Amino acid sequence: QVQLQESGPGLVKPSGTLSLTCAVSGGSISSSNWWSWVRQPPGKGLEWIGEIYHSGSTNYNPSLKSRVTISVDKSKNQFSLKLSSVTAADTAVYYCARDPGSSWSHWGQGTLVTVSS
Amino acid sequence: QSALTQPASVSGSPGQSITISCTGTSSDVGGYNYVSWYQQHPGKAPKLMIYDVSNRPSGVSNRFSGSKSGNTASLTISGLQAEDEADYYCSSYTSSSKVFGGGTKLTVL
């Protein structure tokens, strides 16, 4: 059974860069899946951030595209998110998820990232 | 891209059926059969309930069903149970991107 686990700093300063990693276990990141990041501000709905295929091909939410970079490390079976120039509006629970084609079948437990000085 | 439109809340009594709508455009919901639905309990990660408009993943109760007509997709839950009380989100593929609905809070009375 595939499992995903997010990790990274829980506190980021305004104007800084948010960096998170998602470790994949129980399956290969080189399998035929897209690997996504989704976030949820406290008390609000879900927002898709972007996704990556093991080949390195990426798709991003147009509203975040200028600030987002998603990368994959096949040797470590993990993928990562970088979000630059963060503000308080980027405070959210960040989830990583697996998409085998058209939906997210497996999710990490989520990690809260707070943007504050 | 704009979020898909869902009602903020719906409610029903145990045993009843409810339907949650998810309205988009011909560029997302109406243009692709890639609508999915997620259940989220407080403090938990979302759980996939329906994919590709009307397919249930293994292990999901057959009380959950999905459909689509034009630019509107729907999730129907029959035989409501207390454990169904949660937030529900729809999502759709849209031209190399993906979009969620705003979410619907289901209350089981």
mmCIF file of C-alpha atoms in Angstrom:
data_model
loop_
_atom_site.group_PDB
_atom_site.id
_atom_site.type_symbol
_atom_site.label_atom_id
_atom_site.label_comp_id
_atom_site.label_asym_id
_atom_site.label_seq_id
_atom_site.Cartn_x
_atom_site.Cartn_y
_atom_site.Cartn_z
ATOM 1 C CA GLN A 1 0.000 0.000 0.000
ATOM 2 C CA VAL A 2 1.456 3.332 -1.054
ATOM 3 C CA GLN A 3 2.046 5.814 1.758
ATOM 4 C CA LEU A 4 3.038 9.449 1.530
ATOM 5 C CA GLN A 5 4.607 11.564 4.258
ATOM 6 C CA GLU A 6 5.176 15.313 4.151
ATOM 7 C CA SER A 7 8.065 16.942 5.986
ATOM 8 C CA GLY A 8 9.536 20.408 6.316
ATOM 9 C CA PRO A 9 9.582 23.539 8.470
ATOM 10 C CA GLY A 10 6.333 24.421 10.169
ATOM 11 C CA LEU A 11 7.166 28.119 10.291
ATOM 12 C CA VAL A 12 8.361 30.312 7.437
ATOM 13 C CA LYS A 13 9.059 34.042 7.526
ATOM 14 C CA PRO A 14 7.167 36.406 5.190
ATOM 15 C CA SER A 15 8.918 36.908 1.844
ATOM 16 C CA GLY A 16 10.799 33.684 2.418
ATOM 17 C CA THR A 17 10.560 30.354 0.601
ATOM 18 C CA LEU A 18 8.424 27.467 1.796
ATOM 19 C CA SER A 19 10.076 24.095 1.191
ATOM 20 C CA LEU A 20 8.417 20.731 1.716
ATOM 21 C CA THR A 21 9.279 17.165 0.810
ATOM 22 C CA CYS A 22 6.984 14.192 0.306
ATOM 23 C CA ALA A 23 8.487 10.766 0.903
ATOM 24 C CA VAL A 24 6.804 7.914 -0.968
ATOM 25 C CA SER A 25 6.874 4.412 0.478
ATOM 26 C CA GLY A 26 5.292 1.148 -0.594
ATOM 27 C CA GLY A 27 5.671 2.022 -4.264
ATOM 28 C CA SER A 28 7.995 3.634 -6.763
ATOM 29 C CA ILE A 29 7.830 7.275 -7.639
ATOM 30 C CA SER A 30 8.771 6.168 -11.146
ATOM 31 C CA SER A 31 5.449 4.367 -11.560
ATOM 32 C CA SER A 32 2.757 5.727 -13.870
ATOM 33 C CA ASN A 33 1.402 8.381 -11.539
ATOM 34 C CA TRP A 34 1.390 12.115 -11.203
ATOM 35 C CA TRP A 35 2.521 13.390 -7.815
ATOM 36 C CA SER A 36 0.691 16.442 -6.525
ATOM 37 C CA TRP A 37 0.677 19.143 -3.887
ATOM 38 C CA VAL A 38 -2.638 20.426 -2.510
ATOM 39 C CA ARG A 39 -3.109 22.959 0.265
ATOM 40 C CA GLN A 40 -5.898 23.990 2.615
ATOM 41 C CA PRO A 41 -5.862 27.276 4.546
ATOM 42 C CA PRO A 42 -7.307 26.966 8.052
ATOM 43 C CA GLY A 43 -11.082 26.684 7.874
ATOM 44 C CA LYS A 44 -11.114 26.939 4.081
ATOM 45 C CA GLY A 45 -11.289 24.686 1.041
ATOM 46 C CA LEU A 46 -8.759 22.711 -0.956
ATOM 47 C CA GLU A 47 -6.491 24.318 -3.556
ATOM 48 C CA TRP A 48 -4.444 22.384 -6.106
ATOM 49 C CA ILE A 49 -0.887 23.707 -6.295
ATOM 50 C CA GLY A 50 0.680 21.555 -8.970
ATOM 51 C CA GLU A 51 1.996 18.155 -9.992
ATOM 52 C CA ILE A 52 5.004 16.333 -11.379
ATOM 53 C CA TYR A 53 5.605 13.122 -13.309
ATOM 54 C CA HIS A 54 8.732 11.046 -12.720
ATOM 55 C CA SER A 55 10.059 12.269 -16.052
ATOM 56 C CA GLY A 56 10.136 15.753 -14.596
ATOM 57 C CA SER A 57 7.149 17.060 -16.505
ATOM 58 C CA THR A 58 5.148 19.529 -14.404
ATOM 59 C CA ASN A 59 1.815 21.324 -14.354
ATOM 60 C CA TYR A 60 1.058 24.225 -12.036
ATOM 61 C CA ASN A 61 -1.973 26.174 -10.838
ATOM 62 C CA PRO A 62 -1.915 29.298 -13.012
ATOM 63 C CA SER A 63 -2.545 31.484 -9.964
ATOM 64 C CA LEU A 64 0.609 30.194 -8.245
ATOM 65 C CA LYS A 65 2.792 29.336 -11.221
ATOM 66 C CA SER A 66 5.162 32.268 -10.871
ATOM 67 C CA ARG A 67 6.091 31.232 -7.319
ATOM 68 C CA VAL A 68 5.994 27.422 -7.442
ATOM 69 C CA THR A 69 8.610 24.823 -8.273
ATOM 70 C CA ILE A 70 7.957 21.090 -7.917
ATOM 71 C CA SER A 71 10.830 18.666 -8.371
ATOM 72 C CA VAL A 72 11.371 14.911 -8.099
ATOM 73 C CA ASP A 73 14.274 12.901 -6.660
ATOM 74 C CA LYS A 74 13.952 9.356 -7.959
ATOM 75 C CA SER A 75 17.004 8.157 -6.013
ATOM 76 C CA LYS A 76 15.252 9.055 -2.749
ATOM 77 C CA ASN A 77 11.740 8.169 -3.943
ATOM 78 C CA GLN A 78 10.447 11.597 -3.034
ATOM 79 C CA PHE A 79 9.260 14.845 -4.531
ATOM 80 C CA SER A 80 9.418 18.395 -3.284
ATOM 81 C CA LEU A 81 7.622 21.735 -3.288
ATOM 82 C CA LYS A 82 9.127 25.191 -3.179
ATOM 83 C CA LEU A 83 6.882 28.251 -2.893
ATOM 84 C CA SER A 84 8.649 31.594 -2.946
ATOM 85 C CA SER A 85 7.751 35.070 -1.699
ATOM 86 C CA VAL A 86 5.306 33.709 0.849
ATOM 87 C CA THR A 87 2.805 35.826 2.760
ATOM 88 C CA ALA A 88 0.321 35.080 5.514
ATOM 89 C CA ALA A 89 -2.115 33.987 2.796
ATOM 90 C CA ASP A 90 0.117 30.968 2.183
ATOM 91 C CA THR A 91 -0.495 29.659 5.702
ATOM 92 C CA ALA A 92 -2.148 26.305 5.202
ATOM 93 C CA VAL A 93 -2.041 22.566 5.678
ATOM 94 C CA TYR A 94 -0.040 21.231 2.756
ATOM 95 C CA TYR A 95 -0.828 17.753 1.437
ATOM 96 C CA CYS A 96 1.049 15.616 -1.027
ATOM 97 C CA ALA A 97 -0.990 13.130 -3.039
ATOM 98 C CA ARG A 98 -0.762 10.492 -5.737
ATOM 99 C CA ASP A 99 -2.770 10.790 -8.928
ATOM 100 C CA PRO A 100 -2.867 7.594 -11.031
ATOM 101 C CA GLY A 101 -4.611 9.393 -13.844
ATOM 102 C CA SER A 102 -7.465 11.686 -13.007
ATOM 103 C CA SER A 103 -7.936 11.826 -9.242
ATOM 104 C CA TRP A 104 -5.980 11.671 -5.980
ATOM 105 C CA SER A 105 -6.173 8.138 -4.638
ATOM 106 C CA HIS A 106 -3.586 8.407 -1.875
ATOM 107 C CA TRP A 107 -2.847 11.343 0.405
ATOM 108 C CA GLY A 108 -0.278 12.214 3.020
ATOM 109 C CA GLN A 109 -1.506 13.205 6.465
ATOM 110 C CA GLY A 110 -0.752 16.869 5.782
ATOM 111 C CA THR A 111 1.592 19.333 7.425
ATOM 112 C CA LEU A 112 0.716 22.785 8.720
ATOM 113 C CA VAL A 113 2.941 25.592 7.509
ATOM 114 C CA THR A 114 2.522 28.974 9.151
ATOM 115 C CA VAL A 115 3.903 32.137 7.590
ATOM 116 C CA SER A 116 4.802 34.569 10.339
ATOM 117 C CA SER A 117 7.687 36.648 11.541
ATOM 118 C CA GLN B 1 -9.209 29.385 -13.306
ATOM 119 C CA SER B 2 -12.222 29.728 -11.019
ATOM 120 C CA ALA B 3 -13.237 27.275 -8.351
ATOM 121 C CA LEU B 4 -16.153 24.995 -9.111
ATOM 122 C CA THR B 5 -19.416 25.992 -7.416
ATOM 123 C CA GLN B 6 -20.825 23.822 -4.640
ATOM 124 C CA PRO B 7 -23.543 24.593 -2.086
ATOM 125 C CA ALA B 8 -21.998 25.635 1.213
ATOM 126 C CA SER B 9 -24.088 23.167 3.177
ATOM 127 C CA VAL B 10 -26.617 20.377 2.854
ATOM 128 C CA SER B 11 -28.334 18.307 5.500
ATOM 129 C CA GLY B 12 -30.404 15.185 5.809
ATOM 130 C CA SER B 13 -31.738 12.722 8.319
ATOM 131 C CA PRO B 14 -30.382 9.205 8.793
ATOM 132 C CA GLY B 15 -31.655 6.899 6.080
ATOM 133 C CA GLN B 16 -32.462 9.711 3.662
ATOM 134 C CA SER B 17 -30.670 10.543 0.423
ATOM 135 C CA ILE B 18 -28.934 13.802 -0.387
ATOM 136 C CA THR B 19 -27.321 15.214 -3.504
ATOM 137 C CA ILE B 20 -24.443 17.673 -3.700
ATOM 138 C CA SER B 21 -23.997 19.604 -6.921
ATOM 139 C CA CYS B 22 -20.766 20.837 -8.472
ATOM 140 C CA THR B 23 -21.113 23.377 -11.260
ATOM 141 C CA GLY B 24 -18.341 24.380 -13.600
ATOM 142 C CA THR B 25 -18.017 25.281 -17.249
ATOM 143 C CA SER B 26 -17.467 23.608 -20.586
ATOM 144 C CA SER B 27 -13.737 24.064 -19.940
ATOM 145 C CA ASP B 28 -13.720 21.806 -16.925
ATOM 146 C CA VAL B 29 -16.692 19.738 -15.692
ATOM 147 C CA GLY B 30 -18.505 19.835 -19.004
ATOM 148 C CA GLY B 31 -15.463 19.208 -21.131
ATOM 149 C CA TYR B 32 -13.996 16.119 -19.507
ATOM 150 C CA ASN B 33 -15.191 12.998 -17.729
ATOM 151 C CA TYR B 34 -12.602 13.582 -15.025
ATOM 152 C CA VAL B 35 -14.707 14.709 -12.082
ATOM 153 C CA SER B 36 -13.827 13.302 -8.684
ATOM 154 C CA TRP B 37 -15.301 13.659 -5.206
ATOM 155 C CA TYR B 38 -13.555 13.695 -1.819
ATOM 156 C CA GLN B 39 -14.791 13.275 1.732
ATOM 157 C CA GLN B 40 -12.926 15.069 4.490
ATOM 158 C CA HIS B 41 -13.513 14.646 8.191
ATOM 159 C CA PRO B 42 -12.181 17.339 10.567
ATOM 160 C CA GLY B 43 -8.424 17.197 10.955
ATOM 161 C CA LYS B 44 -8.076 14.411 8.398
ATOM 162 C CA ALA B 45 -6.788 14.161 4.876
ATOM 163 C CA PRO B 46 -9.348 14.008 2.058
ATOM 164 C CA LYS B 47 -10.512 10.571 0.930
ATOM 165 C CA LEU B 48 -11.371 9.718 -2.662
ATOM 166 C CA MET B 49 -15.018 8.660 -2.957
ATOM 167 C CA ILE B 50 -15.766 8.913 -6.695
ATOM 168 C CA TYR B 51 -13.491 9.228 -9.727
ATOM 169 C CA ASP B 52 -14.102 9.738 -13.426
ATOM 170 C CA VAL B 53 -17.619 11.062 -12.709
ATOM 171 C CA SER B 54 -19.207 7.841 -11.484
ATOM 172 C CA ASN B 55 -16.617 5.235 -10.499
ATOM 173 C CA ARG B 56 -16.152 4.092 -6.908
ATOM 174 C CA PRO B 57 -12.713 3.066 -5.638
ATOM 175 C CA SER B 58 -12.460 -0.295 -3.967
ATOM 176 C CA GLY B 59 -13.697 -0.105 -0.394
ATOM 177 C CA VAL B 60 -16.050 2.848 -0.853
ATOM 178 C CA SER B 61 -19.665 2.106 0.030
ATOM 179 C CA ASN B 62 -22.111 1.724 -2.839
ATOM 180 C CA ARG B 63 -24.284 4.279 -1.032
ATOM 181 C CA PHE B 64 -22.094 6.850 -2.782
ATOM 182 C CA SER B 65 -22.744 7.516 -6.463
ATOM 183 C CA GLY B 66 -21.775 10.165 -8.972
ATOM 184 C CA SER B 67 -23.191 11.546 -12.189
ATOM 185 C CA LYS B 68 -22.838 14.444 -14.587
ATOM 186 C CA SER B 69 -25.110 16.440 -16.846
ATOM 187 C CA GLY B 70 -23.642 19.214 -18.935
ATOM 188 C CA ASN B 71 -21.492 21.462 -16.764
ATOM 189 C CA THR B 72 -22.840 20.105 -13.464
ATOM 190 C CA ALA B 73 -21.679 17.017 -11.633
ATOM 191 C CA SER B 74 -23.482 15.516 -8.666
ATOM 192 C CA LEU B 75 -22.669 13.309 -5.714
ATOM 193 C CA THR B 76 -25.555 11.357 -4.207
ATOM 194 C CA ILE B 77 -25.368 9.665 -0.830
ATOM 195 C CA SER B 78 -28.203 7.276 -0.087
ATOM 196 C CA GLY B 79 -29.128 5.772 3.258
ATOM 197 C CA LEU B 80 -27.433 8.583 5.160
ATOM 198 C CA GLN B 81 -25.428 7.513 8.193
ATOM 199 C CA ALA B 82 -23.998 9.568 11.012
ATOM 200 C CA GLU B 83 -20.464 8.803 9.800
ATOM 201 C CA ASP B 84 -21.217 10.523 6.489
ATOM 202 C CA GLU B 85 -21.174 13.896 8.242
ATOM 203 C CA ALA B 86 -18.127 15.601 6.727
ATOM 204 C CA ASP B 87 -16.996 18.124 4.146
ATOM 205 C CA TYR B 88 -17.220 17.074 0.508
ATOM 206 C CA TYR B 89 -15.194 18.495 -2.357
ATOM 207 C CA CYS B 90 -15.498 17.984 -6.082
ATOM 208 C CA SER B 91 -12.599 18.363 -8.472
ATOM 209 C CA SER B 92 -12.218 18.476 -12.225
ATOM 210 C CA TYR B 93 -9.470 18.325 -14.793
ATOM 211 C CA THR B 94 -9.163 21.451 -16.917
ATOM 212 C CA SER B 95 -6.600 21.815 -19.674
ATOM 213 C CA SER B 96 -3.369 20.635 -17.977
ATOM 214 C CA SER B 97 -4.636 21.918 -14.668
ATOM 215 C CA LYS B 98 -6.992 20.859 -11.915
ATOM 216 C CA VAL B 99 -9.578 22.746 -9.911
ATOM 217 C CA PHE B 100 -11.574 22.070 -6.750
ATOM 218 C CA GLY B 101 -15.018 23.128 -5.698
ATOM 219 C CA GLY B 102 -15.401 25.308 -2.633
ATOM 220 C CA GLY B 103 -16.629 22.415 -0.530
ATOM 221 C CA THR B 104 -19.972 21.402 0.991
ATOM 222 C CA LYS B 105 -20.570 20.677 4.652
ATOM 223 C CA LEU B 106 -22.916 17.730 5.082
ATOM 224 C CA THR B 107 -24.817 17.625 8.357
ATOM 225 C CA VAL B 108 -26.637 14.465 9.365
ATOM 226 C CA LEU B 109 -29.531 15.614 11.541
#
